[in-house]
Coordinates of C-alpha atoms in Angstrom, one line a residue:
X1 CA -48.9 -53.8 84.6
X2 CA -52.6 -53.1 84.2
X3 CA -54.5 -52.0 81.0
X4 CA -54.5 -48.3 81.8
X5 CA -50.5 -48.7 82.5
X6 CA -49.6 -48.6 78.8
X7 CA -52.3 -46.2 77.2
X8 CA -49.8 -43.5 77.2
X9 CA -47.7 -45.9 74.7
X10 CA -50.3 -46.7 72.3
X11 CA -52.0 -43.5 72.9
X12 CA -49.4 -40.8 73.5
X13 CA -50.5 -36.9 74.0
X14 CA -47.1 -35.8 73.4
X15 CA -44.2 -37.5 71.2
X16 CA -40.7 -36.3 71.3
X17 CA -38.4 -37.7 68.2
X18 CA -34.6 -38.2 69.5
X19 CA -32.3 -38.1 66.3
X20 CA -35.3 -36.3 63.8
X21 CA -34.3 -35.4 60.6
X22 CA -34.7 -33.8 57.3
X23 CA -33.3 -37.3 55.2
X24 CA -36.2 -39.4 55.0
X25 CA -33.6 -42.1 54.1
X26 CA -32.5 -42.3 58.0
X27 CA -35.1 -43.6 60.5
X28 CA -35.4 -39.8 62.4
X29 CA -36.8 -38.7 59.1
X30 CA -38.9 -41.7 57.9
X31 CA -40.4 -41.9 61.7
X32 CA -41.4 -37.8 61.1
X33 CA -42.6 -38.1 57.7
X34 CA -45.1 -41.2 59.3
X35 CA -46.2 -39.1 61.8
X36 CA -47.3 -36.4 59.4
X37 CA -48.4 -38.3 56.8
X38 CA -50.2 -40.4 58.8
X39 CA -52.2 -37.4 61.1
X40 CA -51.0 -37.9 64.6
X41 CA -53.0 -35.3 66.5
X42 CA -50.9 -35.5 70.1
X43 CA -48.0 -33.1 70.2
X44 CA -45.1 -33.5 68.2
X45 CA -41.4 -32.9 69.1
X46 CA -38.6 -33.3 67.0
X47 CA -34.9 -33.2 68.6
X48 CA -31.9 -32.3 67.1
X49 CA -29.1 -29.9 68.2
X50 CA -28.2 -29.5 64.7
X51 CA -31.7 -28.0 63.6
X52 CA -34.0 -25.2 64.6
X53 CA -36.9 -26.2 62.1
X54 CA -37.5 -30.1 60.4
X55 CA -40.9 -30.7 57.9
X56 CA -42.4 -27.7 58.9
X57 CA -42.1 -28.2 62.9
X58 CA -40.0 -26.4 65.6
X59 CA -37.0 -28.6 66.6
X60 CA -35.4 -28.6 69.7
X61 CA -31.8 -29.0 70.6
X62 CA -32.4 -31.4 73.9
X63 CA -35.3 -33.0 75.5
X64 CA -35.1 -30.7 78.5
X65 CA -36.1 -27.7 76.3
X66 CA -39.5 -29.2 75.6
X67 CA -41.6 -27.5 77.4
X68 CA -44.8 -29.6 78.9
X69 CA -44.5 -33.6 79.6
X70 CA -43.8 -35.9 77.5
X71 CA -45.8 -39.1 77.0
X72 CA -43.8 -41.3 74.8
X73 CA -40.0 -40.0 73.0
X74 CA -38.7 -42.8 70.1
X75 CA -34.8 -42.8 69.8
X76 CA -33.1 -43.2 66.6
X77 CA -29.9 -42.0 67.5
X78 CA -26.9 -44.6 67.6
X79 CA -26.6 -46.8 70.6
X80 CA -23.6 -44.9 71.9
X81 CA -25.2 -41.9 72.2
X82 CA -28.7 -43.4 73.9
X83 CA -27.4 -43.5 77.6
X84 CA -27.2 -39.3 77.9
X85 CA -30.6 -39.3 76.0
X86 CA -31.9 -41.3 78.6
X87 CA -30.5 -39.4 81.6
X88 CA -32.6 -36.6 79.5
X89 CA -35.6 -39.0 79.7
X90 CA -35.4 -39.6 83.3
X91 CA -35.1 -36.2 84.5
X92 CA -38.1 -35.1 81.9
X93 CA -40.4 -37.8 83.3
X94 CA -41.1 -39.7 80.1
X95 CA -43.8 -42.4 80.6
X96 CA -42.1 -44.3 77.7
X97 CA -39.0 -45.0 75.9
X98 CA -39.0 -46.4 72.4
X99 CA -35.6 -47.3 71.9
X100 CA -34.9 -48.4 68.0
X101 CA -31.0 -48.6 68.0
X102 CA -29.6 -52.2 67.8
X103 CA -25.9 -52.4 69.2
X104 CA -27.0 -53.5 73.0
X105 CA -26.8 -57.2 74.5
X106 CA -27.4 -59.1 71.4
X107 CA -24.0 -58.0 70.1
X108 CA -21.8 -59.5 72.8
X109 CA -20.2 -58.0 76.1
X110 CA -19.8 -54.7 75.4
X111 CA -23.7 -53.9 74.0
X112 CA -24.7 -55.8 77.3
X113 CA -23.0 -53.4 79.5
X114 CA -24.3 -50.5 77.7
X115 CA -28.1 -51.9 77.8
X116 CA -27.3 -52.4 81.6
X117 CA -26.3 -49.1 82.2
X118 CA -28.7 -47.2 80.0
X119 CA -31.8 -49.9 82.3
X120 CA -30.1 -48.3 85.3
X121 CA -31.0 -44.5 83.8
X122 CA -34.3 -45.4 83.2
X123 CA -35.3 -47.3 86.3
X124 CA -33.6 -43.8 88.3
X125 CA -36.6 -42.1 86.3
X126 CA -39.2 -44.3 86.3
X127 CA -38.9 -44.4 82.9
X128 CA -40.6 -47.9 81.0
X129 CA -38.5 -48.8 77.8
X130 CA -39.6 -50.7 74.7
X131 CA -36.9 -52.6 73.2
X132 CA -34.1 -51.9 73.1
X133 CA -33.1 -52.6 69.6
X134 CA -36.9 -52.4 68.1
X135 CA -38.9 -51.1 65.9
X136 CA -41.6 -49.3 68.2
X137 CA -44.8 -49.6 68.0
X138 CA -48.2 -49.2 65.3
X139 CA -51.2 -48.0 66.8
X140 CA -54.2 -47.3 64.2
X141 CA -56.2 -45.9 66.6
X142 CA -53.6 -42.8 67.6
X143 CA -52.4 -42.6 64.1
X144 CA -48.9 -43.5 65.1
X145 CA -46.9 -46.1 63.5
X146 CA -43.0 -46.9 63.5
X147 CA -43.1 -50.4 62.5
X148 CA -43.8 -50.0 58.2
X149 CA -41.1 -47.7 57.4
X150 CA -38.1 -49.6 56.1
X151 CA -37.1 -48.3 53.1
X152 CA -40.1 -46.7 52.7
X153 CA -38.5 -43.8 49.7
X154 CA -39.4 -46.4 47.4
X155 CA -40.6 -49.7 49.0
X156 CA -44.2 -47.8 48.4
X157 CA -45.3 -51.9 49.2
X158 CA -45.8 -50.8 53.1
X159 CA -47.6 -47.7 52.6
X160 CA -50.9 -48.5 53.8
X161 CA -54.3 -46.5 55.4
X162 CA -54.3 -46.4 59.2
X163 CA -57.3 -48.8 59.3
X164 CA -58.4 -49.8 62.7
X165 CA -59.4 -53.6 63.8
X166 CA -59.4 -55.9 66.4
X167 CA -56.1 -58.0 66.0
X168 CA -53.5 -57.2 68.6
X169 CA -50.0 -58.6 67.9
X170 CA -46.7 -58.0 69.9
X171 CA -42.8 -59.5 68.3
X172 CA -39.7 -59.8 69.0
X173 CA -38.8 -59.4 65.5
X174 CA -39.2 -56.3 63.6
X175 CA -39.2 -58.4 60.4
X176 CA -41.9 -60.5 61.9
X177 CA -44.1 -57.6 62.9
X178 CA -44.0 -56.0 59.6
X179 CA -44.3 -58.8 57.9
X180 CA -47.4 -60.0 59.8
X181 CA -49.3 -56.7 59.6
X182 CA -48.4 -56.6 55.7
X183 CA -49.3 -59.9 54.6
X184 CA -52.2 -60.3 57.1
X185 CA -53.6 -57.0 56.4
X186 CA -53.6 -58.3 53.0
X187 CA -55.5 -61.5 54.4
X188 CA -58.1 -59.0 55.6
X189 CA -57.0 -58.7 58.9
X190 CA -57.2 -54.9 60.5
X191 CA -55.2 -54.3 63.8
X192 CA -55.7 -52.2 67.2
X193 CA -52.3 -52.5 68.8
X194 CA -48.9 -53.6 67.5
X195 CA -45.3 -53.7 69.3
X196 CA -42.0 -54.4 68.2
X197 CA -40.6 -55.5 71.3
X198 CA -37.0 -56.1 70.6
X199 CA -34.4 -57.0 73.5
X200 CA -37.5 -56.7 75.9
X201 CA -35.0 -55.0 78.8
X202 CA -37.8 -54.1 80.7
X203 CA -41.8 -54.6 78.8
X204 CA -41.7 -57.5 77.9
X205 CA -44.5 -60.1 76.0
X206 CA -46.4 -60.6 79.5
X207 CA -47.3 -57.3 80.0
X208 CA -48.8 -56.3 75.9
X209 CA -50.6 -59.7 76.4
X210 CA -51.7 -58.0 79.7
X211 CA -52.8 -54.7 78.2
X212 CA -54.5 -56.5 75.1
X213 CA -56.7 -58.9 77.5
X214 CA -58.1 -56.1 78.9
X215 CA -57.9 -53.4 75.9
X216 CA -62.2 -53.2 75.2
X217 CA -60.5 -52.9 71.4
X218 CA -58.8 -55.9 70.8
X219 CA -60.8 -59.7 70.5
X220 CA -57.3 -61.5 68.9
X221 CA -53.9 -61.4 70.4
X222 CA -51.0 -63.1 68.5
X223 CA -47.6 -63.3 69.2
X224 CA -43.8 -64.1 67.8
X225 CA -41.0 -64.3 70.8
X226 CA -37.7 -66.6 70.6
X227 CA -37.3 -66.8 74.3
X228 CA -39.7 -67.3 77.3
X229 CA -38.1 -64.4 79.3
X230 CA -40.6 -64.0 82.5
X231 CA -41.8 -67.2 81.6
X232 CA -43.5 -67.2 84.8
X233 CA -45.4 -64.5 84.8
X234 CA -46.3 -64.7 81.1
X235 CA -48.1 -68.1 81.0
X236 CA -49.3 -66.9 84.5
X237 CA -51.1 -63.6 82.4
X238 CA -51.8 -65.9 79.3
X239 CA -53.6 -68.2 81.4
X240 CA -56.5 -65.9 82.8
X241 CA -56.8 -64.4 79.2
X242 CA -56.9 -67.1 77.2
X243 CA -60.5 -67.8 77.7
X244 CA -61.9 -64.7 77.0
X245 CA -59.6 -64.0 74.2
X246 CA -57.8 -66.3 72.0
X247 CA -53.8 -66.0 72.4
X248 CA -51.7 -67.5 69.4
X249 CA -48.3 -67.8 69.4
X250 CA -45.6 -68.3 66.8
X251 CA -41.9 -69.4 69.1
X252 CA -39.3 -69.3 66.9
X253 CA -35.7 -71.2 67.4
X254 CA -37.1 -75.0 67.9
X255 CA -34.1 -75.8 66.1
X256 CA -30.2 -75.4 67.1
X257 CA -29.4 -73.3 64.5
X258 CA -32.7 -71.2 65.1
X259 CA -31.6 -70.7 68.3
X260 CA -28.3 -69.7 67.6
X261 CA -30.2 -67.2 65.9
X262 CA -32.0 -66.0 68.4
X263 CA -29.5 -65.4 70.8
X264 CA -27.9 -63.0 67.9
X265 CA -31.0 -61.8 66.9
X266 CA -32.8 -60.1 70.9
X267 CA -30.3 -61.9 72.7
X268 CA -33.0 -64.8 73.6
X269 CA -32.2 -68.2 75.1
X270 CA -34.0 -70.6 73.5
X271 CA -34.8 -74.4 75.5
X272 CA -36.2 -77.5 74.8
X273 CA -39.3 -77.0 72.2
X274 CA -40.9 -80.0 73.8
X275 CA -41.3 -78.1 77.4
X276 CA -42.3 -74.8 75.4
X277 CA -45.2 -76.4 73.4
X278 CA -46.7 -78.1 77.1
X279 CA -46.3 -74.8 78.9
X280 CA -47.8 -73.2 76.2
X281 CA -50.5 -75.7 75.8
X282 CA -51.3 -75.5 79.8
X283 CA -51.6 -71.7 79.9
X284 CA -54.2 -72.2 76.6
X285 CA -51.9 -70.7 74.1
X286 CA -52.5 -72.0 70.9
X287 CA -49.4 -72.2 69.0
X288 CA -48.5 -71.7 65.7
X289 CA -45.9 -73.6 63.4
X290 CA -45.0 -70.7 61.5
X291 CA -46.1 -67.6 60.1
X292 CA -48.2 -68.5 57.8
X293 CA -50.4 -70.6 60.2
X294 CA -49.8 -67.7 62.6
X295 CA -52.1 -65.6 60.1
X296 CA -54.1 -68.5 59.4
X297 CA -55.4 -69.2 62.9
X298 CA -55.6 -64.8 63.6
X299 CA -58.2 -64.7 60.2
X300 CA -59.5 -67.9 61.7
X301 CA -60.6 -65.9 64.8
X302 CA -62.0 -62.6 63.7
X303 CA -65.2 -65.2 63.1
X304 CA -67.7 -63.0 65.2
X305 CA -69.0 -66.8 66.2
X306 CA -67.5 -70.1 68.0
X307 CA -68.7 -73.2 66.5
X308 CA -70.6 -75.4 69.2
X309 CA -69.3 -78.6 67.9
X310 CA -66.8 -79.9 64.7
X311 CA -69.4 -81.1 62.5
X312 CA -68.9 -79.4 58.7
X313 CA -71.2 -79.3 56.1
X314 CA -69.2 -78.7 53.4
X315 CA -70.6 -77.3 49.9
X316 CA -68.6 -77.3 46.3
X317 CA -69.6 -77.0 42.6
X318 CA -67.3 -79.8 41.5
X319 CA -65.9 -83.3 42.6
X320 CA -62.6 -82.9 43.5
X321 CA -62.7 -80.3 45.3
X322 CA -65.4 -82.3 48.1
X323 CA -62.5 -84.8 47.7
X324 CA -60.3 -82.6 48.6
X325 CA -61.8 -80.5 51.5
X326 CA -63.7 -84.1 53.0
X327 CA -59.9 -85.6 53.3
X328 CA -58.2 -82.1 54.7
X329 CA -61.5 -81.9 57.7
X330 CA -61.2 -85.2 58.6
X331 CA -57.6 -85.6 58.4
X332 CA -58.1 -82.2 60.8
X333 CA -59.9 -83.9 63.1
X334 CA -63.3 -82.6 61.9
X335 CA -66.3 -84.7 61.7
X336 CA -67.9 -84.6 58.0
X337 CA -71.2 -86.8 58.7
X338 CA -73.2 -87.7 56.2
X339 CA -76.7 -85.1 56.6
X340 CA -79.5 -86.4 57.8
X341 CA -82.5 -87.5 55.8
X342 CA -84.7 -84.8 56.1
X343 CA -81.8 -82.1 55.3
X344 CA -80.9 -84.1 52.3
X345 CA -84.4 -84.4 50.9
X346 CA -84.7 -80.7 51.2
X347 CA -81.4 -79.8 48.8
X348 CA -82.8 -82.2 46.4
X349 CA -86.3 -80.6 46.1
X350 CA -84.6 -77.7 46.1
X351 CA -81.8 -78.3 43.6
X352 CA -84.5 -80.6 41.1
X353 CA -86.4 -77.1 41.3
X354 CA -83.6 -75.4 39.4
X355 CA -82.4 -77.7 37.1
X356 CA -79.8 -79.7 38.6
X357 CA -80.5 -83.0 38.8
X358 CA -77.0 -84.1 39.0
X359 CA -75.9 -83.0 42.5
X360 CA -75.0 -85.0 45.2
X361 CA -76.3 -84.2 48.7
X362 CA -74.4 -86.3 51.3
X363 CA -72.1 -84.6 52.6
X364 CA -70.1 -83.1 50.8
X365 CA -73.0 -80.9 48.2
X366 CA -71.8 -81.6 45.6
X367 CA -73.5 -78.8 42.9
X368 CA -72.0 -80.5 39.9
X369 CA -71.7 -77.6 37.4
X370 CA -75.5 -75.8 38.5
X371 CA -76.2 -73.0 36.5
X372 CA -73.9 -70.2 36.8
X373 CA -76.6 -67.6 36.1
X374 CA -78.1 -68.6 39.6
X375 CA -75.1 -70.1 41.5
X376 CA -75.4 -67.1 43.9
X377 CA -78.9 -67.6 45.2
X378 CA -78.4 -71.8 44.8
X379 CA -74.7 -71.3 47.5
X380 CA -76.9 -69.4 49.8
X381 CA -79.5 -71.6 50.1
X382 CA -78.3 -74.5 50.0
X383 CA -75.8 -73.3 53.1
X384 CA -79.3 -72.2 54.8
X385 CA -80.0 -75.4 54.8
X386 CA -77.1 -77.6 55.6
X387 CA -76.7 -75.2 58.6
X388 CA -79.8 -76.8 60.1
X389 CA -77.6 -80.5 60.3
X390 CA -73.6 -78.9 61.1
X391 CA -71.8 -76.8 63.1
X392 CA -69.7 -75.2 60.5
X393 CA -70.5 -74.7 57.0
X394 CA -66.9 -75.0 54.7
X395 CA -67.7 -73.1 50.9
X396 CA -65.5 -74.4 48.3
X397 CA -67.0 -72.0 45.2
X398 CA -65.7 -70.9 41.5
X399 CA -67.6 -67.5 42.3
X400 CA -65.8 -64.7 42.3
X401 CA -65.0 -63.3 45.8
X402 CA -64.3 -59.6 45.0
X403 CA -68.0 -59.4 44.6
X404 CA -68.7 -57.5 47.6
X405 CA -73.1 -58.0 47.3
X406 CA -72.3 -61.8 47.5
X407 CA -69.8 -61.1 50.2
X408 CA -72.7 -59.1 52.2
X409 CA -75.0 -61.3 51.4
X410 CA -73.3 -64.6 52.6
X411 CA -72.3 -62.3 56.2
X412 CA -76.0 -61.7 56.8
X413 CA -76.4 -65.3 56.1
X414 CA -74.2 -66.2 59.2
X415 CA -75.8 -63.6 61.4
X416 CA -79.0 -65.4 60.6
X417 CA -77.9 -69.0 61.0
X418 CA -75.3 -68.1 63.7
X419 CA -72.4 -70.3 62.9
X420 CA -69.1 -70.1 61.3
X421 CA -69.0 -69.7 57.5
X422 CA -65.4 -70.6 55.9
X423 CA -64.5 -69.8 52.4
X424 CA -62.3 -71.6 50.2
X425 CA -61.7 -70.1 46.4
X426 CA -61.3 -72.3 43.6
X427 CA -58.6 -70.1 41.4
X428 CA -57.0 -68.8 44.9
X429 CA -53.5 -67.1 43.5
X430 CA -56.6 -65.4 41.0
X431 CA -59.0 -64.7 44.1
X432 CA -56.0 -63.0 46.7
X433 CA -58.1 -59.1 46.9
X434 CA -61.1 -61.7 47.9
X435 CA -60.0 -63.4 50.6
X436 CA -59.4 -59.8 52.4
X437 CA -63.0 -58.5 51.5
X438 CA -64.7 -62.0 52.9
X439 CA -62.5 -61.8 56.1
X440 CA -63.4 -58.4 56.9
X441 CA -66.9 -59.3 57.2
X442 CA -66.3 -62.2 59.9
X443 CA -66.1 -64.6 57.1
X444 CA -62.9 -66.3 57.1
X445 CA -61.3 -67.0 53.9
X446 CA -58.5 -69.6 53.1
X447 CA -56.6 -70.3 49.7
X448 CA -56.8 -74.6 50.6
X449 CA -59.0 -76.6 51.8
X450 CA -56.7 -78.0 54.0
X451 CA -55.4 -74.8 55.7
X452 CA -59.4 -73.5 56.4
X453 CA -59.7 -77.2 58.0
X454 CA -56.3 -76.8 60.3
X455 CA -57.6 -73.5 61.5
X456 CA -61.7 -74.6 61.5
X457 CA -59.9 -77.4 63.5
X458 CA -58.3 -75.4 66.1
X459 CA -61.3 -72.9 66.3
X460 CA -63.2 -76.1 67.1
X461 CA -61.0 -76.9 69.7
X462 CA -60.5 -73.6 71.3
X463 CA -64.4 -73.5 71.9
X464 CA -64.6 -76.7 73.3
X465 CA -61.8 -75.8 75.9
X466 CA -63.7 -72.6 76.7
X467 CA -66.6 -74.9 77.3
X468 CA -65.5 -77.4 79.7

């Protein structure tokens, strides 16, 4: 399925709610409430026999009495009562089918006959489903979004602005989907396309990683899946994007009882981790351990610039942390090379100049408690000049990172030098906002030294493979 195959998903002109309602404590009335509240400007639908007005908008008591086509029509109806819906569906013509009940093939026998059967209705209509047993999708762009909504009466926690970025990200799980756009739009990252993908009857990971490879709006695709379903074709699609775009992937059940767990969970069969991590590996995925390094190596990646090699110059304001950030590079892989002669001579002219006759200038700078009045200007140059002699600069600092000037003034730095800057606070569970402002700005920011040098690491590597 080409690009312009799944606009009408992420970009629907016409949505029709199955199951809307006027309780915003059942997903018909959260899912309405979003679409209000968030501005959706394509045509909006709500269905429910029960109901001839919901939130202000005319309801309808069937699909079939919407008049005009229908793009894309969400179901949050129970799972028994999805197969008529989707005969309605079919004989509409919807594009797409989001398709939020569970109840279907990952609850045993009977679910799997019903999730056959309602697959049959579709097919009959041409109709492409999402899930079944999903959470939809969260497009920024079309102002859509049916992924944050869980308990969202009073978890006010996942009520967030519609902010468009680059970061495209399709799961399995509906946990991990929110749970990656929440806690990486709190890194800083800012997303173009999302999709819960569920059961993954029919779309499956292969075609959003084919779609985001060729989407103009997204530069990072990650991914969470439990099973390899259309393996194939997947590390087939994977392999012609991963070049241009980095792919990072976070497979869950390596272990038995993870695995048990995923054949509950989206009814995924889950092999041997050994052979996933060298299929992955051949189609150049890069895969992540966890979620955490998931949304490490994604902040890692909206660095506007590949480094050209793994040498990093890195720069702190006190001992332990060059200890520190010299053992996690090198223990990374990374090469931290003493600086040439000339480079170091310059940082000591420069740094005698302003009073700080302490600091050492190997490799790690260490500033050694400069002058806190001018630690601003001394970090920037003194990163102007290590740039010269590395390929990465790594910033361990005590200044504050919700400064937004510094923050703008350390980004034009890197358009100027033209290679990756990575920032490491000193106080990070005091410096969290921070780490979001530097991100946004292409500057990736880490709360350890030695999770900036895993992902500096693989960034490295990534560009090397892309070279050769």
């Amino acid at each position: 399925m080409m690009k312009e195959g799944l606009e009408s998903l992420f970009n629907p002109s016409s949505l029709a709610l199955i199951g809307a309602s006027k309780d915003v404590w059942k997903s018909g009335g959260m899912f309405l409430k979003s679409f209000l509240d968030y501005g959706f400007q394509g045509q909006l639908y709500p269905v429910n026999p029960k109901e001839s007005e919901i939130m202000g908008l005319k309801t309808y008591p069937s699909l079939l009495d919407i008049p005009g086509e229908i793009d894309l029509a969400i179901m949050t109806i129970p799972a028994k009562a999805t197969l008529e819906a989707m005969t309605e569906c079919a004989r509409k013509g919807v594009k797409f089918v989001v398709i939020h009940s569970a109840g279907f093939s990952e609850s045993g026998e009977e679910g799997k006959e019903l999730e056959t059967r309602v697959m049959e209705s579709a097919r009959h209509g041409g109709v492409r489903v999402i899930g079944p047993n999903c959470m939809g999708i969260y497009s920024p762009y079309a102002r859509l979004n049916t992924i944050l909504l869980l308990f969202s009466p009073f978890l006010t926690v996942v009520d967030m602005p519609l902010e468009v970025g680059n970061v495209a990200f399709v799961g399995q799980s509906g946990w991990a989907s929110e749970t990656f756009i929440i806690s990486g739009y709190d890194r800083g990252l800012r997303f173009s396309r999302v999709s819960s993908s569920g059961n993954q009857r029919d779309l499956g990971t292969a075609d959003y990683l084919e779609y985001f490879g060729a989407d103009p709006k997204t530069e990072v695709i990650a991914a969470y899946i439990e099973g390899l379903k259309g393996g194939r074709r997947l590390l087939q699609v994977a392999g012609e994007i991963s070049r241009k775009k980095p792919i990072i992937i976070w497979k869950g059940g390596k272990t038995a009882a993870g695995a048990r767990a995923a054949a509950s969970h989206t009814a995924s069969l889950a092999g041997s981790d050994q052979i996933y991590s060298g299929l992955l590996k051949q189609a150049g995925i890069i895969r992540a351990e966890h979620l955490e390094e998931l949304i490490d190596l994604a902040v890692a990646f909206t660095c506007p610039r590949l480094p050209s090699g793994n040498r990093v110059g890195i720069l702190v304001e006190a001992g332990g942390g060059a200890v520190a950030a010299a053992d996690a590079c090198e223990g990374s892989g990374l090469e931290v090379a003493t600086l040439p002669r000339e480079t170091q001579e310059e940082l000591k002219d420069y740094l005698m100049a302003i009073s700080s006759p302490l600091s050492v200038v190997r490799n790690p700078v260490d500033l050694i408690w400069p002058p806190f009045s001018e630690l601003s200007r001394i970090l920037l140059r003194c990163l102007e000049i290590m740039a010269k002699a590395v390929d990465i600069l790594l910033m361990v600092t005590y200044y504050p990172l919700t400064d937004e000037s510094f923050a703008d003034a350390i980004k034009e730095l890197r358009q100027r030098i033209e290679k990756p800057i990575f920032v490491v606070p000193s106080y990070p569970s005091r410096q969290s906002e921070g780490l979001g402002i530097y991100t946004q700005r292409g500057i990736p920011a880490f709360p350890t030294p030695e999770r900036a040098a895993k992902a500096i690491s693989v960034l490295a590597q990534y560009s090397k493979d892309i070279q050769g």
